[in-house]
CSV table of C-alpha atoms and ligand atoms in Angstrom, one decimal:
chain,number,residue,atom,x,y,z
A,90,MET,CA,52.8,71.4,-47.7
A,91,ILE,CA,55.4,68.8,-48.9
A,92,TYR,CA,57.9,67.2,-45.7
A,93,GLN,CA,61.2,66.7,-47.6
A,94,PRO,CA,63.1,63.8,-46.2
A,95,ARG,CA,64.9,64.0,-43.3
A,96,GLU,CA,66.1,61.5,-40.3
A,97,ASP,CA,63.7,58.9,-40.2
A,98,SER,CA,62.4,59.9,-44.6
A,99,TYR,CA,66.1,57.6,-45.0
A,100,LEU,CA,66.0,55.1,-41.4
A,101,LEU,CA,62.9,53.8,-43.9
A,102,ALA,CA,63.9,53.8,-47.1
A,103,LYS,CA,66.9,51.9,-46.4
A,104,HIS,CA,64.7,49.6,-45.2
A,105,VAL,CA,62.9,49.6,-48.1
A,106,ALA,CA,65.6,49.0,-50.3
A,107,LYS,CA,65.5,46.0,-48.2
A,108,HIS,CA,62.2,44.0,-48.8
A,109,ALA,CA,60.1,46.2,-51.0
A,110,LYS,CA,58.3,43.3,-53.6
A,111,GLY,CA,55.7,43.5,-56.8
A,112,SER,CA,53.0,46.0,-55.6
A,113,VAL,CA,54.2,48.6,-54.1
A,114,LEU,CA,51.5,51.4,-51.4
A,115,ASP,CA,53.4,54.5,-50.2
A,116,MET,CA,50.7,55.9,-48.2
A,117,GLY,CA,52.1,59.6,-47.0
A,118,THR,CA,54.1,59.7,-50.3
A,119,GLY,CA,55.0,63.0,-49.5
A,120,SER,CA,58.5,64.1,-51.2
A,121,GLY,CA,58.5,61.0,-53.1
A,122,ILE,CA,60.7,58.9,-51.5
A,123,GLN,CA,60.0,55.8,-50.5
A,124,ALA,CA,58.2,56.0,-54.1
A,125,ILE,CA,61.4,56.0,-55.9
A,126,ALA,CA,63.8,53.7,-52.6
A,127,ALA,CA,60.6,50.8,-53.8
A,128,ALA,CA,61.3,51.6,-58.4
A,129,LYS,CA,64.6,51.8,-58.0
A,130,LEU,CA,63.3,47.2,-57.2
A,131,ARG,CA,63.2,45.5,-60.0
A,132,ASP,CA,61.3,43.2,-57.4
A,133,VAL,CA,59.2,45.9,-57.9
A,134,LYS,CA,56.6,45.6,-60.4
A,135,SER,CA,54.6,49.0,-59.4
A,136,VAL,CA,54.1,52.1,-56.7
A,137,LEU,CA,51.1,53.9,-56.1
A,138,ALA,CA,51.9,56.5,-53.8
A,139,VAL,CA,49.5,58.3,-52.0
A,140,ASP,CA,49.3,61.3,-50.0
A,141,VAL,CA,46.7,63.6,-48.9
A,142,GLN,CA,47.5,66.4,-49.6
A,143,LYS,CA,47.1,67.8,-53.7
A,144,SER,CA,49.2,69.8,-53.9
A,145,VAL,CA,52.4,67.1,-52.6
A,146,VAL,CA,50.4,65.4,-55.8
A,147,GLU,CA,51.2,67.7,-57.9
A,148,HIS,CA,54.6,68.5,-56.8
A,149,CYS,CA,55.5,64.9,-57.5
A,150,ARG,CA,53.7,64.2,-60.6
A,151,LYS,CA,55.5,67.4,-62.3
A,152,THR,CA,59.2,66.5,-60.5
A,153,ILE,CA,59.2,62.8,-60.5
A,154,ILE,CA,59.1,60.4,-63.4
A,155,SER,CA,59.0,56.4,-63.6
A,156,ARG,CA,56.7,54.5,-66.0
A,157,LYS,CA,56.8,52.4,-62.0
A,158,ILE,CA,55.1,55.4,-59.7
A,159,ASN,CA,51.2,56.4,-59.8
A,160,PHE,CA,50.6,59.8,-57.9
A,161,ARG,CA,47.3,59.6,-56.5
A,162,ARG,CA,45.3,62.4,-53.9
A,163,SER,CA,43.7,59.9,-51.5
A,164,ASN,CA,42.9,60.2,-47.5
A,165,LEU,CA,44.5,56.7,-45.8
A,166,PHE,CA,42.9,54.2,-47.8
A,167,GLU,CA,40.3,56.6,-48.9
A,168,ASN,CA,41.6,56.3,-52.5
A,169,VAL,CA,42.8,53.0,-53.1
A,170,ALA,CA,41.5,49.8,-54.0
A,171,GLY,CA,43.2,46.1,-54.4
A,172,LYS,CA,45.6,44.5,-52.2
A,173,PHE,CA,49.5,45.1,-52.1
A,174,ASP,CA,52.7,43.1,-51.4
A,175,THR,CA,54.3,45.7,-50.2
A,176,ILE,CA,52.5,49.2,-48.0
A,177,ILE,CA,54.8,51.8,-46.6
A,178,PHE,CA,54.1,54.5,-44.6
A,179,ASN,CA,55.7,57.1,-42.2
A,180,PRO,CA,53.5,58.5,-40.7
A,181,PRO,CA,52.9,62.2,-39.3
A,182,TYR,CA,53.7,60.6,-35.4
A,183,LEU,CA,54.1,63.3,-33.1
A,184,PRO,CA,51.3,64.5,-31.3
A,185,GLU,CA,49.2,67.2,-31.9
A,186,ASP,CA,50.6,71.3,-31.5
A,187,VAL,CA,48.4,74.4,-31.7
A,188,ALA,CA,51.2,76.4,-32.8
A,189,LEU,CA,52.9,73.6,-34.9
A,190,LYS,CA,49.2,72.6,-36.6
A,191,ASP,CA,51.5,70.7,-39.2
A,192,ILE,CA,49.6,67.2,-41.3
A,193,THR,CA,52.6,66.4,-42.7
A,194,VAL,CA,54.3,65.4,-38.6
A,195,GLU,CA,51.1,65.8,-36.4
A,196,GLY,CA,49.6,62.7,-35.9
A,197,GLY,CA,46.4,63.6,-33.5
A,198,LYS,CA,45.8,64.2,-30.5
A,199,LYS,CA,48.1,62.2,-28.7
A,200,GLY,CA,50.5,61.4,-32.0
A,201,TYR,CA,48.9,57.4,-32.8
A,202,GLU,CA,45.7,58.4,-33.9
A,203,MET,CA,46.7,58.2,-37.3
A,204,LEU,CA,48.3,54.9,-36.9
A,205,GLU,CA,46.0,53.9,-34.7
A,206,ARG,CA,43.3,54.4,-38.4
A,207,PHE,CA,45.8,52.9,-40.6
A,208,PHE,CA,46.2,49.5,-38.8
A,209,ASN,CA,42.0,49.0,-38.3
A,210,ASP,CA,41.8,49.1,-42.8
A,211,VAL,CA,45.5,47.6,-43.5
A,212,ASN,CA,44.4,44.2,-43.9
A,213,GLU,CA,41.8,45.3,-46.1
A,214,HIS,CA,44.5,46.0,-48.8
A,215,LEU,CA,48.0,43.8,-47.8
A,216,LYS,CA,47.8,40.0,-49.5
A,217,PRO,CA,48.3,36.9,-47.8
A,218,GLU,CA,51.5,37.1,-47.8
A,219,GLY,CA,52.5,41.0,-48.0
A,220,ILE,CA,54.6,43.6,-45.6
A,221,ILE,CA,54.2,47.0,-44.8
A,222,LEU,CA,57.8,49.3,-42.9
A,223,VAL,CA,55.8,51.3,-41.3
A,224,LEU,CA,58.7,54.0,-38.9
A,225,PHE,CA,57.1,55.2,-35.9
A,226,SER,CA,58.7,57.5,-32.7
A,227,SER,CA,59.1,57.3,-28.7
A,228,LEU,CA,57.1,60.4,-28.7
A,229,THR,CA,53.9,58.0,-30.7
A,230,ASN,CA,54.1,55.7,-27.3
A,231,LYS,CA,55.1,52.5,-28.7
A,232,LYS,CA,53.0,51.0,-26.4
A,233,LYS,CA,49.6,51.6,-28.0
A,234,VAL,CA,51.3,50.9,-31.0
A,235,HIS,CA,51.9,47.8,-30.3
A,236,GLU,CA,48.3,47.0,-29.2
A,237,PHE,CA,46.7,48.4,-33.1
A,238,ILE,CA,48.7,45.7,-34.2
A,239,GLU,CA,48.1,43.3,-32.7
A,240,ASP,CA,44.8,44.3,-32.2
A,241,ASN,CA,44.1,43.5,-36.1
A,242,LEU,CA,45.8,39.7,-36.2
A,243,LEU,CA,49.4,41.7,-37.3
A,244,GLU,CA,52.1,40.9,-35.8
A,245,PHE,CA,56.0,42.7,-35.9
A,246,ILE,CA,59.5,42.2,-35.9
A,247,GLU,CA,61.8,46.3,-35.8
A,248,LEU,CA,64.0,46.0,-37.8
A,249,ASP,CA,66.2,48.9,-36.9
A,250,LYS,CA,65.8,51.6,-34.4
A,251,GLU,CA,67.8,54.9,-34.3
A,252,LYS,CA,68.4,57.6,-31.4
A,253,LEU,CA,68.0,61.0,-32.1
A,254,PHE,CA,68.3,64.3,-29.5
A,255,MET,CA,65.3,64.4,-29.0
A,256,GLU,CA,63.4,61.0,-30.1
A,257,GLU,CA,64.0,56.7,-30.8
A,258,LEU,CA,62.8,55.6,-34.3
A,259,TYR,CA,61.5,52.5,-35.3
A,260,VAL,CA,61.3,50.5,-37.5
A,261,TYR,CA,58.6,47.9,-37.6
A,262,LEU,CA,58.3,45.1,-40.4
A,263,VAL,CA,54.4,43.4,-39.7
A,264,LYS,CA,52.5,40.5,-41.2
A,265,LYS,CA,49.7,38.8,-41.4
A,266,SER,CA,49.8,36.5,-38.0
A,267,SER,CA,49.2,33.0,-39.5
A,268,VAL,CA,45.5,33.3,-37.3
A,269,LEU,CA,44.3,36.2,-39.2
A,270,LYS,CA,45.5,34.1,-43.1
A,271,ASP,CA,43.6,31.0,-42.4
A,272,LEU,CA,40.4,32.9,-41.2
A,273,GLU,CA,40.9,35.9,-43.7
A,274,LYS,CA,40.5,31.6,-46.2
A,275,LYS,CA,38.0,31.0,-44.7
A,276,GLY,CA,36.1,34.2,-46.4
A,277,LEU,CA,35.8,36.4,-42.7
A,278,ARG,CA,36.9,39.9,-42.9
A,279,ASN,CA,37.7,43.2,-41.9
A,280,LEU,CA,38.5,41.1,-38.1
A,281,ARG,CA,39.6,42.7,-35.3
A,282,ARG,CA,40.0,41.9,-31.4
A,283,PHE,CA,37.4,42.3,-29.5
A,284,THR,CA,37.8,42.0,-25.7
A,285,LYS,CA,39.6,40.0,-24.2
A,286,GLY,CA,38.3,37.1,-22.0
A,287,HIS,CA,39.8,34.5,-19.0
A,288,ARG,CA,41.0,31.9,-21.8
A,289,GLY,CA,40.0,33.4,-24.8
A,290,ILE,CA,39.5,36.0,-26.3
A,291,ILE,CA,37.2,37.5,-28.8
A,292,LEU,CA,37.2,39.3,-32.9
A,293,THR,CA,34.6,41.1,-34.9
A,294,GLY,CA,34.5,40.6,-38.9
A,295,MET,CA,32.2,40.3,-41.4
A,296,LEU,CA,31.4,36.7,-43.6
A,297,GLY,CA,29.1,38.4,-46.6
A,298,ARG,CA,27.1,41.1,-45.0
A,299,LYS,CA,27.1,38.6,-42.1
A,300,LYS,CA,28.3,40.8,-38.7
A,301,ILE,CA,30.2,38.0,-36.4
A,302,ALA,CA,31.8,37.1,-33.8
A,303,VAL,CA,34.9,34.6,-33.4
A,304,LYS,CA,36.4,33.1,-30.5
A,305,MET,CA,39.9,31.8,-29.7
A,306,GLN,CA,41.7,30.3,-27.0
A,307,ARG,CA,44.1,33.0,-25.4
A,308,LYS,CA,47.8,31.4,-25.8
A,309,ASP,CA,49.3,33.5,-23.3
A,310,ILE,CA,47.0,31.5,-19.9
A,311,ASP,CA,48.1,28.0,-19.2
A,312,ALA,CA,43.9,26.7,-19.7
A,313,LYS,CA,43.8,24.9,-22.2
A,314,GLY,CA,40.9,23.5,-24.4
A,315,THR,CA,38.9,25.6,-23.2
A,316,VAL,CA,37.6,26.8,-26.2
A,317,ASP,CA,37.4,23.3,-28.1
A,318,ARG,CA,34.9,22.7,-24.5
A,319,GLU,CA,33.2,25.4,-25.6
A,320,ALA,CA,32.5,25.2,-29.3
A,321,LYS,CA,31.1,21.7,-28.6
A,322,VAL,CA,28.9,22.8,-25.7
A,323,LEU,CA,27.6,25.3,-28.1
A,324,LYS,CA,26.3,23.1,-30.6
A,325,LEU,CA,24.0,21.3,-28.3
A,326,LEU,CA,22.9,24.2,-27.0
A,327,ASN,CA,21.9,25.4,-30.1
A,328,LYS,CA,19.3,22.3,-30.9
A,329,HIS,CA,17.8,23.7,-27.5
A,330,LYS,CA,17.9,27.5,-29.6
A,331,ILE,CA,20.2,28.2,-26.4
A,332,GLY,CA,23.2,30.6,-27.1
A,333,PRO,CA,24.5,32.5,-30.2
A,334,ARG,CA,24.5,30.7,-33.4
A,335,ILE,CA,27.5,28.9,-33.9
A,336,LEU,CA,28.5,28.7,-37.9
A,337,PHE,CA,32.5,26.6,-37.5
A,338,SER,CA,35.0,25.3,-35.4
A,339,GLY,CA,38.8,24.6,-36.0
A,340,LYS,CA,41.7,23.6,-33.1
A,341,ASP,CA,40.7,26.4,-30.5
A,342,MET,CA,38.2,28.9,-32.6
A,343,PHE,CA,34.8,29.1,-33.1
A,344,ALA,CA,33.4,31.7,-34.8
A,345,TYR,CA,28.9,32.5,-34.3
A,346,GLU,CA,27.0,34.7,-35.1
A,347,PHE,CA,27.3,38.3,-33.5
A,348,VAL,CA,24.6,39.4,-30.9
A,349,GLY,CA,23.6,43.1,-31.3
A,350,GLY,CA,21.8,43.6,-29.0
A,351,VAL,CA,22.2,45.7,-25.1
A,352,PHE,CA,22.9,43.7,-21.7
A,353,ILE,CA,20.8,42.8,-19.6
A,354,PRO,CA,21.1,45.8,-17.8
A,355,GLU,CA,20.9,47.9,-19.6
A,356,PHE,CA,18.3,46.9,-21.5
A,357,LEU,CA,16.7,46.4,-17.3
A,358,GLU,CA,17.2,50.5,-16.6
A,359,GLU,CA,14.9,51.9,-20.2
A,360,ALA,CA,12.3,48.5,-20.5
A,361,SER,CA,8.4,48.7,-20.4
A,362,ARG,CA,7.0,46.9,-18.5
A,363,LYS,CA,6.2,44.4,-19.9
A,364,ASP,CA,9.4,44.3,-22.7
A,365,MET,CA,10.2,42.5,-19.2
A,366,GLN,CA,8.1,40.1,-17.7
A,367,LYS,CA,8.6,39.2,-22.0
A,368,VAL,CA,12.5,38.8,-21.1
A,369,LEU,CA,13.0,37.5,-18.5
A,370,LYS,CA,10.4,34.5,-18.9
A,371,ASP,CA,12.3,33.8,-22.6
A,372,VAL,CA,15.8,33.5,-19.0
A,373,PHE,CA,14.0,31.4,-17.0
A,374,MET,CA,12.1,29.7,-20.3
A,375,GLN,CA,16.4,28.9,-21.6
A,376,CYS,CA,17.5,28.2,-17.6
A,377,HIS,CA,14.9,25.3,-17.3
A,378,ARG,CA,16.4,24.1,-20.6
A,379,LEU,CA,19.7,24.3,-19.2
A,380,ASP,CA,19.5,22.3,-16.5
A,381,LEU,CA,16.7,19.1,-18.7
A,382,LEU,CA,20.1,18.4,-20.0
A,383,GLY,CA,21.9,18.5,-16.6
A,384,ILE,CA,24.1,21.9,-18.1
A,385,ASN,CA,25.3,24.4,-15.3
A,386,LYS,CA,26.4,27.5,-17.2
A,387,GLU,CA,27.3,29.5,-13.6
A,388,GLU,CA,27.2,32.8,-13.8
A,389,MET,CA,23.1,33.3,-13.9
A,390,HIS,CA,23.4,34.7,-10.0
A,391,HIS,CA,25.3,37.8,-11.5
A,392,PRO,CA,24.8,37.4,-15.7
A,393,TYR,CA,25.8,41.3,-16.1
A,394,LYS,CA,27.3,40.8,-19.8
A,395,HIS,CA,25.7,37.0,-19.6
A,396,ILE,CA,22.8,37.9,-21.5
A,397,VAL,CA,22.4,40.4,-24.6
A,398,VAL,CA,18.8,41.6,-25.7
A,399,THR,CA,18.6,42.3,-29.2
A,400,GLU,CA,15.9,44.7,-30.6
A,401,GLY,CA,13.2,42.9,-31.2
A,402,ARG,CA,13.4,41.3,-27.0
A,403,LYS,CA,14.9,38.0,-27.7
A,404,ALA,CA,17.8,37.1,-24.2
A,405,VAL,CA,21.4,35.4,-26.1
A,406,LEU,CA,22.6,33.7,-23.4
A,407,LEU,CA,26.1,34.5,-24.1
A,408,ASP,CA,29.6,32.8,-23.3
A,409,PHE,CA,29.2,28.9,-22.2
A,410,GLU,CA,33.3,28.9,-21.4
A,411,ARG,CA,32.1,28.6,-17.0
A,412,ALA,CA,29.5,25.2,-18.9
A,413,LYS,CA,29.8,22.0,-17.3
A,414,LYS,CA,27.4,19.0,-17.2
A,415,THR,CA,26.0,18.0,-14.0
A,416,ALA,CA,23.6,16.2,-11.6
A,417,LYS,CA,23.1,19.3,-9.5
A,418,PRO,CA,21.1,21.8,-12.2
A,419,HIS,CA,20.7,25.5,-10.8
A,420,ASN,CA,20.6,27.5,-14.1
A,421,VAL,CA,16.7,29.0,-12.8
A,422,THR,CA,17.1,29.0,-8.6
A,423,GLN,CA,20.6,31.1,-9.3
A,424,PHE,CA,19.1,33.6,-12.3
A,425,VAL,CA,15.5,33.8,-9.0
A,426,GLN,CA,18.8,34.9,-7.1
A,427,TYR,CA,19.4,37.6,-9.8
A,428,VAL,CA,15.8,38.7,-9.2
A,429,THR,CA,15.2,39.1,-6.1
A,430,SER,CA,18.5,40.6,-5.4
A,431,ALA,CA,18.7,44.5,-4.5
A,432,ARG,CA,21.2,45.6,-7.6
A,433,PHE,CA,17.9,43.8,-9.9
A,434,GLY,CA,15.0,45.5,-7.8
A,435,SER,CA,16.9,49.4,-8.1
A,436,LEU,CA,17.5,48.3,-12.1
A,437,THR,CA,13.6,47.5,-12.4
A,438,LYS,CA,12.6,51.0,-9.8
A,439,GLY,CA,9.2,49.1,-8.7
A,440,LYS,CA,8.2,48.8,-12.3
A,441,LEU,CA,7.2,44.7,-11.8
A,442,ARG,CA,5.8,43.3,-8.8
A,443,ILE,CA,7.8,41.0,-7.1
A,444,ASP,CA,6.0,39.3,-4.6
A,445,ILE,CA,10.0,38.1,-2.8
A,446,LYS,CA,8.6,35.5,-0.7
A,447,ARG,CA,6.4,33.7,-2.6
A,448,LEU,CA,9.1,33.1,-6.2
A,449,ARG,CA,11.8,32.3,-3.1
A,450,GLN,CA,9.6,29.7,-2.1
A,451,PHE,CA,8.6,28.6,-5.3
A,452,ALA,CA,12.3,28.1,-6.1
A,453,GLY,CA,12.9,25.9,-2.9
A,454,GLU,CA,9.9,23.7,-4.7
A,455,TYR,CA,11.7,24.0,-7.7
A,456,LYS,CA,15.5,23.4,-6.7
A,457,ARG,CA,13.4,20.1,-5.1
A,458,GLU,CA,11.6,18.9,-8.1
A,459,ILE,CA,12.8,20.3,-12.1
A,460,SER,CA,9.5,20.2,-13.9
A,461,SER,CA,7.3,23.1,-15.7
A,462,LYS,CA,5.0,23.3,-13.0
A,463,ASN,CA,7.1,24.4,-10.3
A,464,LEU,CA,8.9,26.4,-13.8
A,465,MET,CA,5.1,28.4,-14.6
A,466,ASN,CA,5.4,28.9,-9.7
A,467,ILE,CA,8.7,31.0,-10.9
A,468,THR,CA,7.5,33.5,-14.1
A,469,GLY,CA,3.7,33.5,-13.0
A,470,SER,CA,5.3,35.9,-10.0
A,471,PHE,CA,5.9,38.5,-10.7
A,472,SER,CA,3.5,40.9,-12.6
B,782,LIG,C1,56.3,62.5,-41.8
B,782,LIG,S1,55.8,63.1,-43.5
B,782,LIG,C2,56.5,61.1,-44.8
B,782,LIG,C3,57.0,61.8,-46.4
B,782,LIG,C4,57.6,60.6,-47.2
B,782,LIG,N1,56.9,59.6,-46.3
B,782,LIG,C5,58.6,60.1,-46.3
B,782,LIG,O1,59.6,59.5,-45.6
B,782,LIG,O2,59.6,61.6,-46.0
B,782,LIG,C6,53.6,61.8,-44.2
B,782,LIG,C7,53.0,62.2,-44.8
B,782,LIG,O3,51.9,62.1,-44.6
B,782,LIG,C8,50.8,61.9,-45.4
B,782,LIG,N2,49.7,62.2,-44.0
B,782,LIG,C9,48.9,63.3,-43.7
B,782,LIG,N3,47.7,62.2,-43.5
B,782,LIG,C10,47.5,61.4,-43.7
B,782,LIG,C11,46.0,60.9,-44.5
B,782,LIG,N4,45.6,60.4,-43.9
B,782,LIG,N5,46.8,59.9,-46.1
B,782,LIG,C12,47.8,60.4,-46.5
B,782,LIG,N6,48.6,60.8,-46.4
B,782,LIG,C13,48.6,61.3,-45.9
B,782,LIG,C14,51.6,63.6,-45.3
B,782,LIG,O4,51.0,65.1,-46.5
B,782,LIG,C15,52.8,63.9,-45.5
B,782,LIG,O5,53.1,64.3,-47.3
């Protein structure tokens, strides 16, 4: 089925004629209208026009004669190699309609799924100074589209909009953000937003074959310098085998090895008694080292997202955003609070025998004197 050019095609082609440059990728070429608009420009050296439909590619090859344009079948970037100066996409953007079943206009159940897949992969095919010219509609869910753009560390400007009978069309020019360009220069690939914290944003990506995470200061809040402070603390703690391994840091950001595994509650629900003992001891030892260093991590009494247990049953403490120097360290005693809580008991389902009264008494002694002897009393009190 060939998509005959409509209002959306002409609106996008108008901007292709203004902005396309260098090597061009026309995604979902259909009738080839965008490829032709690009190929007419002197600044455009070559155009690779792809479509998921074989019949479309065959038709274009027969009817469009241009030295600059090559046609190829590809499901999004599947058969596309290399990086481009310009990527054009007039995607199927309407929510699925059972009666319609039209691949040229339906972008998935909600309509935006095609754009989500496109933005998740586009960075690996766009040069640092490259541009994306993309069109979508008010029926696509603008908020979601913005999220896909931002999650992939891209930024946009709205070039145009046009009201039609039932919808409004938008043309965006999307570029790599300076943060993304900087990180890519350091060799990081496949970067995307993982989660947003109170003060920082965490991205994941690849450095060679290693999965990494990058923490960056949020710019939309008042707190300043918290990520830099955390990088400093983590560098010190790494020397004591605490926290994820930091790889490099810069202003308001640091990169570290991604820690794969499950958070502590999930681990406790499934683990054997032996594994629980091993992991709890490991956490207590790390808390003790923090106490000796005079650093409070905070949140060890409800460490739900603060401890990851790896496949090799190693506990890694995460998130040192609130960590600070203190004369009264309380990491071990806070973790005792967790281990003696009802919540902990419901997760471990009686698999661990803990003499709560004695444990609390040992915690009191440890509080008075932070020593390895008092620590051993604590770790020895669950069997
Ligand atoms: C709305 S039409 C746009 C056609 C043309 N570029 C234009 O502006 O008129 C969307 C095109 O994307 C193609 N398409 C749909 N899913 C695709 C996918 N996964 N990979 C590549 N092309 C796809 C369709 O076959 C269709 O030709």
